[in-house]
C-alpha cells in the first residue's frame, strides 16, 4: 500500500493518541472531516492499522519484573518448533515470543509480579517443556526507552 504525506501524518497522530477524534485529526492535518474519516477507514481496512489498544502501566498493576528469556530447543524440526510455540503461547505471563537466528531459537518476554513468581514460572512452565534444551534469563533493571511508535518518513 502506498502512503502519502497525509496518511503518514494520520498514522503518527494515532500512534501518539488513538483516542483523538476524526475532527481533531482533520484539524491537525489540514483536511476536512470526510476525507480524513475515509483515509482512517482505508488504513484500518488495508490492515496498516491493526487495532487500537490501551497501554497499561504494569508497575501500577503490581507487575514488577520483566525478563527476556532466551531459549534453545533440543531439536529444530518444524513439528518441534510449532509444538513449543503452541505450548508457550498459552501462558499470559509470556508477552512476546520471537523466533531467532543464531545461538538461541527463541526469545521470550515474560512479565511477573516479583522474582518469586518468575521463579515459579520457570520451574513449572519453562522447565517442564519437553522441547527446551537450555534457557537463559536476563532480568530487566530499567526500561531506558520504551516505545510502540514506528518512524514514518
PDB file of C-alpha atoms in Angstrom, residues 1-152:
ATOM      1  CA  UNK A   1       0.000   0.000   0.000  1.00  0.00           C
ATOM      2  CA  UNK A   2       1.295   3.429  -0.938  1.00  0.00           C
ATOM      3  CA  UNK A   3       1.008   6.029   1.814  1.00  0.00           C
ATOM      4  CA  UNK A   4       1.101   9.742   1.119  1.00  0.00           C
ATOM      5  CA  UNK A   5       2.105  12.517   3.497  1.00  0.00           C
ATOM      6  CA  UNK A   6      -1.432  12.923   4.921  1.00  0.00           C
ATOM      7  CA  UNK A   7      -1.725   9.174   5.621  1.00  0.00           C
ATOM      8  CA  UNK A   8       1.606   9.248   7.449  1.00  0.00           C
ATOM      9  CA  UNK A   9       0.500  12.273   9.481  1.00  0.00           C
ATOM     10  CA  UNK A  10      -2.686  10.431  10.457  1.00  0.00           C
ATOM     11  CA  UNK A  11      -0.691   7.366  11.473  1.00  0.00           C
ATOM     12  CA  UNK A  12       1.758   9.455  13.508  1.00  0.00           C
ATOM     13  CA  UNK A  13      -1.117  11.143  15.349  1.00  0.00           C
ATOM     14  CA  UNK A  14      -2.870   7.828  16.018  1.00  0.00           C
ATOM     15  CA  UNK A  15       0.361   6.339  17.367  1.00  0.00           C
ATOM     16  CA  UNK A  16       0.638   9.217  19.820  1.00  0.00           C
ATOM     17  CA  UNK A  17      -3.024   9.168  20.881  1.00  0.00           C
ATOM     18  CA  UNK A  18      -5.547   6.777  19.352  1.00  0.00           C
ATOM     19  CA  UNK A  19      -8.372   8.489  21.242  1.00  0.00           C
ATOM     20  CA  UNK A  20      -8.193  11.573  19.014  1.00  0.00           C
ATOM     21  CA  UNK A  21     -11.468  12.188  17.232  1.00  0.00           C
ATOM     22  CA  UNK A  22     -11.659  12.363  13.450  1.00  0.00           C
ATOM     23  CA  UNK A  23     -12.433  16.066  13.849  1.00  0.00           C
ATOM     24  CA  UNK A  24      -9.260  16.630  15.896  1.00  0.00           C
ATOM     25  CA  UNK A  25      -7.154  14.665  13.402  1.00  0.00           C
ATOM     26  CA  UNK A  26      -8.641  16.513  10.424  1.00  0.00           C
ATOM     27  CA  UNK A  27      -7.817  19.878  12.032  1.00  0.00           C
ATOM     28  CA  UNK A  28      -4.219  18.812  12.709  1.00  0.00           C
ATOM     29  CA  UNK A  29      -3.582  17.547   9.162  1.00  0.00           C
ATOM     30  CA  UNK A  30      -5.453  20.259   7.296  1.00  0.00           C
ATOM     31  CA  UNK A  31      -8.240  18.191   5.726  1.00  0.00           C
ATOM     32  CA  UNK A  32     -11.974  18.265   6.249  1.00  0.00           C
ATOM     33  CA  UNK A  33     -13.795  15.621   8.262  1.00  0.00           C
ATOM     34  CA  UNK A  34     -14.997  13.333   5.444  1.00  0.00           C
ATOM     35  CA  UNK A  35     -11.686  12.753   3.603  1.00  0.00           C
ATOM     36  CA  UNK A  36      -9.932  12.266   6.949  1.00  0.00           C
ATOM     37  CA  UNK A  37     -12.556   9.732   8.020  1.00  0.00           C
ATOM     38  CA  UNK A  38     -12.205   7.876   4.690  1.00  0.00           C
ATOM     39  CA  UNK A  39      -8.414   7.792   4.992  1.00  0.00           C
ATOM     40  CA  UNK A  40      -8.611   6.354   8.515  1.00  0.00           C
ATOM     41  CA  UNK A  41     -11.136   3.714   7.396  1.00  0.00           C
ATOM     42  CA  UNK A  42      -8.892   2.781   4.434  1.00  0.00           C
ATOM     43  CA  UNK A  43      -5.866   2.456   6.744  1.00  0.00           C
ATOM     44  CA  UNK A  44      -7.905   0.169   9.008  1.00  0.00           C
ATOM     45  CA  UNK A  45      -9.377  -1.862   6.131  1.00  0.00           C
ATOM     46  CA  UNK A  46      -5.968  -2.380   4.496  1.00  0.00           C
ATOM     47  CA  UNK A  47      -4.502  -3.647   7.780  1.00  0.00           C
ATOM     48  CA  UNK A  48      -1.996  -0.816   8.209  1.00  0.00           C
ATOM     49  CA  UNK A  49      -3.874  -0.027  11.438  1.00  0.00           C
ATOM     50  CA  UNK A  50      -4.303  -3.455  13.009  1.00  0.00           C
ATOM     51  CA  UNK A  51      -6.168  -2.464  16.171  1.00  0.00           C
ATOM     52  CA  UNK A  52      -6.463   0.126  18.908  1.00  0.00           C
ATOM     53  CA  UNK A  53      -5.341  -0.761  22.433  1.00  0.00           C
ATOM     54  CA  UNK A  54      -4.830   0.826  25.841  1.00  0.00           C
ATOM     55  CA  UNK A  55      -1.230   0.790  27.062  1.00  0.00           C
ATOM     56  CA  UNK A  56      -1.228  -0.044  30.749  1.00  0.00           C
ATOM     57  CA  UNK A  57       1.300   0.880  33.417  1.00  0.00           C
ATOM     58  CA  UNK A  58       2.477  -2.567  34.507  1.00  0.00           C
ATOM     59  CA  UNK A  59       4.097  -1.342  37.713  1.00  0.00           C
ATOM     60  CA  UNK A  60       0.844   0.241  38.916  1.00  0.00           C
ATOM     61  CA  UNK A  61      -0.717  -3.178  38.374  1.00  0.00           C
ATOM     62  CA  UNK A  62       1.935  -4.891  40.500  1.00  0.00           C
ATOM     63  CA  UNK A  63       3.871  -6.399  37.597  1.00  0.00           C
ATOM     64  CA  UNK A  64       7.390  -5.515  38.688  1.00  0.00           C
ATOM     65  CA  UNK A  65       9.594  -7.978  36.829  1.00  0.00           C
ATOM     66  CA  UNK A  66      10.356  -8.061  33.091  1.00  0.00           C
ATOM     67  CA  UNK A  67      12.559 -10.899  31.879  1.00  0.00           C
ATOM     68  CA  UNK A  68      13.981 -11.692  28.475  1.00  0.00           C
ATOM     69  CA  UNK A  69      14.418 -15.435  28.369  1.00  0.00           C
ATOM     70  CA  UNK A  70      16.497 -16.929  25.556  1.00  0.00           C
ATOM     71  CA  UNK A  71      15.517 -20.493  24.721  1.00  0.00           C
ATOM     72  CA  UNK A  72      17.404 -23.191  22.845  1.00  0.00           C
ATOM     73  CA  UNK A  73      15.324 -26.191  21.829  1.00  0.00           C
ATOM     74  CA  UNK A  74      16.600 -29.768  21.857  1.00  0.00           C
ATOM     75  CA  UNK A  75      15.861 -30.014  18.140  1.00  0.00           C
ATOM     76  CA  UNK A  76      14.704 -27.637  15.440  1.00  0.00           C
ATOM     77  CA  UNK A  77      12.269 -29.725  13.418  1.00  0.00           C
ATOM     78  CA  UNK A  78       9.167 -27.967  12.130  1.00  0.00           C
ATOM     79  CA  UNK A  79       6.990 -30.112  14.406  1.00  0.00           C
ATOM     80  CA  UNK A  80       9.060 -29.291  17.492  1.00  0.00           C
ATOM     81  CA  UNK A  81       9.069 -25.574  16.724  1.00  0.00           C
ATOM     82  CA  UNK A  82       5.267 -25.499  16.308  1.00  0.00           C
ATOM     83  CA  UNK A  83       4.687 -27.608  19.429  1.00  0.00           C
ATOM     84  CA  UNK A  84       6.882 -25.301  21.507  1.00  0.00           C
ATOM     85  CA  UNK A  85       5.211 -22.172  20.103  1.00  0.00           C
ATOM     86  CA  UNK A  86       1.746 -23.585  20.866  1.00  0.00           C
ATOM     87  CA  UNK A  87       2.828 -24.679  24.365  1.00  0.00           C
ATOM     88  CA  UNK A  88       4.419 -21.380  25.428  1.00  0.00           C
ATOM     89  CA  UNK A  89       1.777 -19.181  23.758  1.00  0.00           C
ATOM     90  CA  UNK A  90      -0.845 -20.393  26.232  1.00  0.00           C
ATOM     91  CA  UNK A  91       0.719 -18.516  29.134  1.00  0.00           C
ATOM     92  CA  UNK A  92      -0.340 -14.930  29.840  1.00  0.00           C
ATOM     93  CA  UNK A  93       2.997 -14.234  31.503  1.00  0.00           C
ATOM     94  CA  UNK A  94       4.635 -14.527  28.077  1.00  0.00           C
ATOM     95  CA  UNK A  95       4.084 -11.179  26.393  1.00  0.00           C
ATOM     96  CA  UNK A  96       6.214 -11.758  23.288  1.00  0.00           C
ATOM     97  CA  UNK A  97       7.677 -14.781  21.505  1.00  0.00           C
ATOM     98  CA  UNK A  98      10.348 -14.026  18.933  1.00  0.00           C
ATOM     99  CA  UNK A  99      11.920 -16.636  16.684  1.00  0.00           C
ATOM    100  CA  UNK A 100      15.659 -16.008  16.328  1.00  0.00           C
ATOM    101  CA  UNK A 101      18.592 -16.993  14.191  1.00  0.00           C
ATOM    102  CA  UNK A 102      21.864 -17.608  15.950  1.00  0.00           C
ATOM    103  CA  UNK A 103      22.716 -19.171  19.287  1.00  0.00           C
ATOM    104  CA  UNK A 104      19.133 -19.345  20.602  1.00  0.00           C
ATOM    105  CA  UNK A 105      15.920 -20.392  18.869  1.00  0.00           C
ATOM    106  CA  UNK A 106      13.537 -18.035  20.694  1.00  0.00           C
ATOM    107  CA  UNK A 107      13.445 -15.009  22.918  1.00  0.00           C
ATOM    108  CA  UNK A 108      10.517 -14.708  25.305  1.00  0.00           C
ATOM    109  CA  UNK A 109       9.473 -11.507  27.026  1.00  0.00           C
ATOM    110  CA  UNK A 110       7.994 -12.625  30.329  1.00  0.00           C
ATOM    111  CA  UNK A 111       6.241 -10.476  32.936  1.00  0.00           C
ATOM    112  CA  UNK A 112       5.892 -11.416  36.593  1.00  0.00           C
ATOM    113  CA  UNK A 113       4.748  -9.740  39.777  1.00  0.00           C
ATOM    114  CA  UNK A 114       8.026 -10.475  41.553  1.00  0.00           C
ATOM    115  CA  UNK A 115      11.095 -12.683  41.382  1.00  0.00           C
ATOM    116  CA  UNK A 116       9.301 -15.482  43.225  1.00  0.00           C
ATOM    117  CA  UNK A 117       6.542 -15.514  40.616  1.00  0.00           C
ATOM    118  CA  UNK A 118       9.123 -15.648  37.852  1.00  0.00           C
ATOM    119  CA  UNK A 119      10.955 -18.493  39.572  1.00  0.00           C
ATOM    120  CA  UNK A 120       7.636 -20.355  39.892  1.00  0.00           C
ATOM    121  CA  UNK A 121       7.036 -19.830  36.158  1.00  0.00           C
ATOM    122  CA  UNK A 122      10.467 -21.128  35.175  1.00  0.00           C
ATOM    123  CA  UNK A 123      10.204 -24.193  37.427  1.00  0.00           C
ATOM    124  CA  UNK A 124       6.642 -25.094  36.478  1.00  0.00           C
ATOM    125  CA  UNK A 125       6.387 -23.984  32.853  1.00  0.00           C
ATOM    126  CA  UNK A 126       9.740 -23.498  31.164  1.00  0.00           C
ATOM    127  CA  UNK A 127      11.493 -26.412  32.857  1.00  0.00           C
ATOM    128  CA  UNK A 128       8.512 -28.669  32.147  1.00  0.00           C
ATOM    129  CA  UNK A 129       8.534 -28.047  28.405  1.00  0.00           C
ATOM    130  CA  UNK A 130       9.726 -31.284  26.781  1.00  0.00           C
ATOM    131  CA  UNK A 131      11.333 -29.339  23.927  1.00  0.00           C
ATOM    132  CA  UNK A 132      13.569 -26.894  25.813  1.00  0.00           C
ATOM    133  CA  UNK A 133      17.197 -27.918  25.927  1.00  0.00           C
ATOM    134  CA  UNK A 134      18.523 -24.779  27.584  1.00  0.00           C
ATOM    135  CA  UNK A 135      17.323 -21.355  28.648  1.00  0.00           C
ATOM    136  CA  UNK A 136      18.984 -18.191  29.877  1.00  0.00           C
ATOM    137  CA  UNK A 137      17.167 -15.381  31.701  1.00  0.00           C
ATOM    138  CA  UNK A 138      18.070 -11.705  31.696  1.00  0.00           C
ATOM    139  CA  UNK A 139      16.137  -9.604  34.197  1.00  0.00           C
ATOM    140  CA  UNK A 140      15.431  -6.025  33.142  1.00  0.00           C
ATOM    141  CA  UNK A 141      16.844  -3.498  35.615  1.00  0.00           C
ATOM    142  CA  UNK A 142      15.412  -0.398  33.906  1.00  0.00           C
ATOM    143  CA  UNK A 143      13.486   0.358  30.746  1.00  0.00           C
ATOM    144  CA  UNK A 144      15.541   3.234  29.365  1.00  0.00           C
ATOM    145  CA  UNK A 145      13.397   3.679  26.244  1.00  0.00           C
ATOM    146  CA  UNK A 146      10.005   2.109  25.717  1.00  0.00           C
ATOM    147  CA  UNK A 147       8.008   2.924  22.618  1.00  0.00           C
ATOM    148  CA  UNK A 148       5.376   1.409  20.371  1.00  0.00           C
ATOM    149  CA  UNK A 149       5.717   4.116  17.728  1.00  0.00           C
ATOM    150  CA  UNK A 150       7.110   3.450  14.237  1.00  0.00           C
ATOM    151  CA  UNK A 151       9.099   6.134  12.466  1.00  0.00           C
ATOM    152  CA  UNK A 152       7.231   7.205   9.343  1.00  0.00           C
TER     153      UNK A 152
END
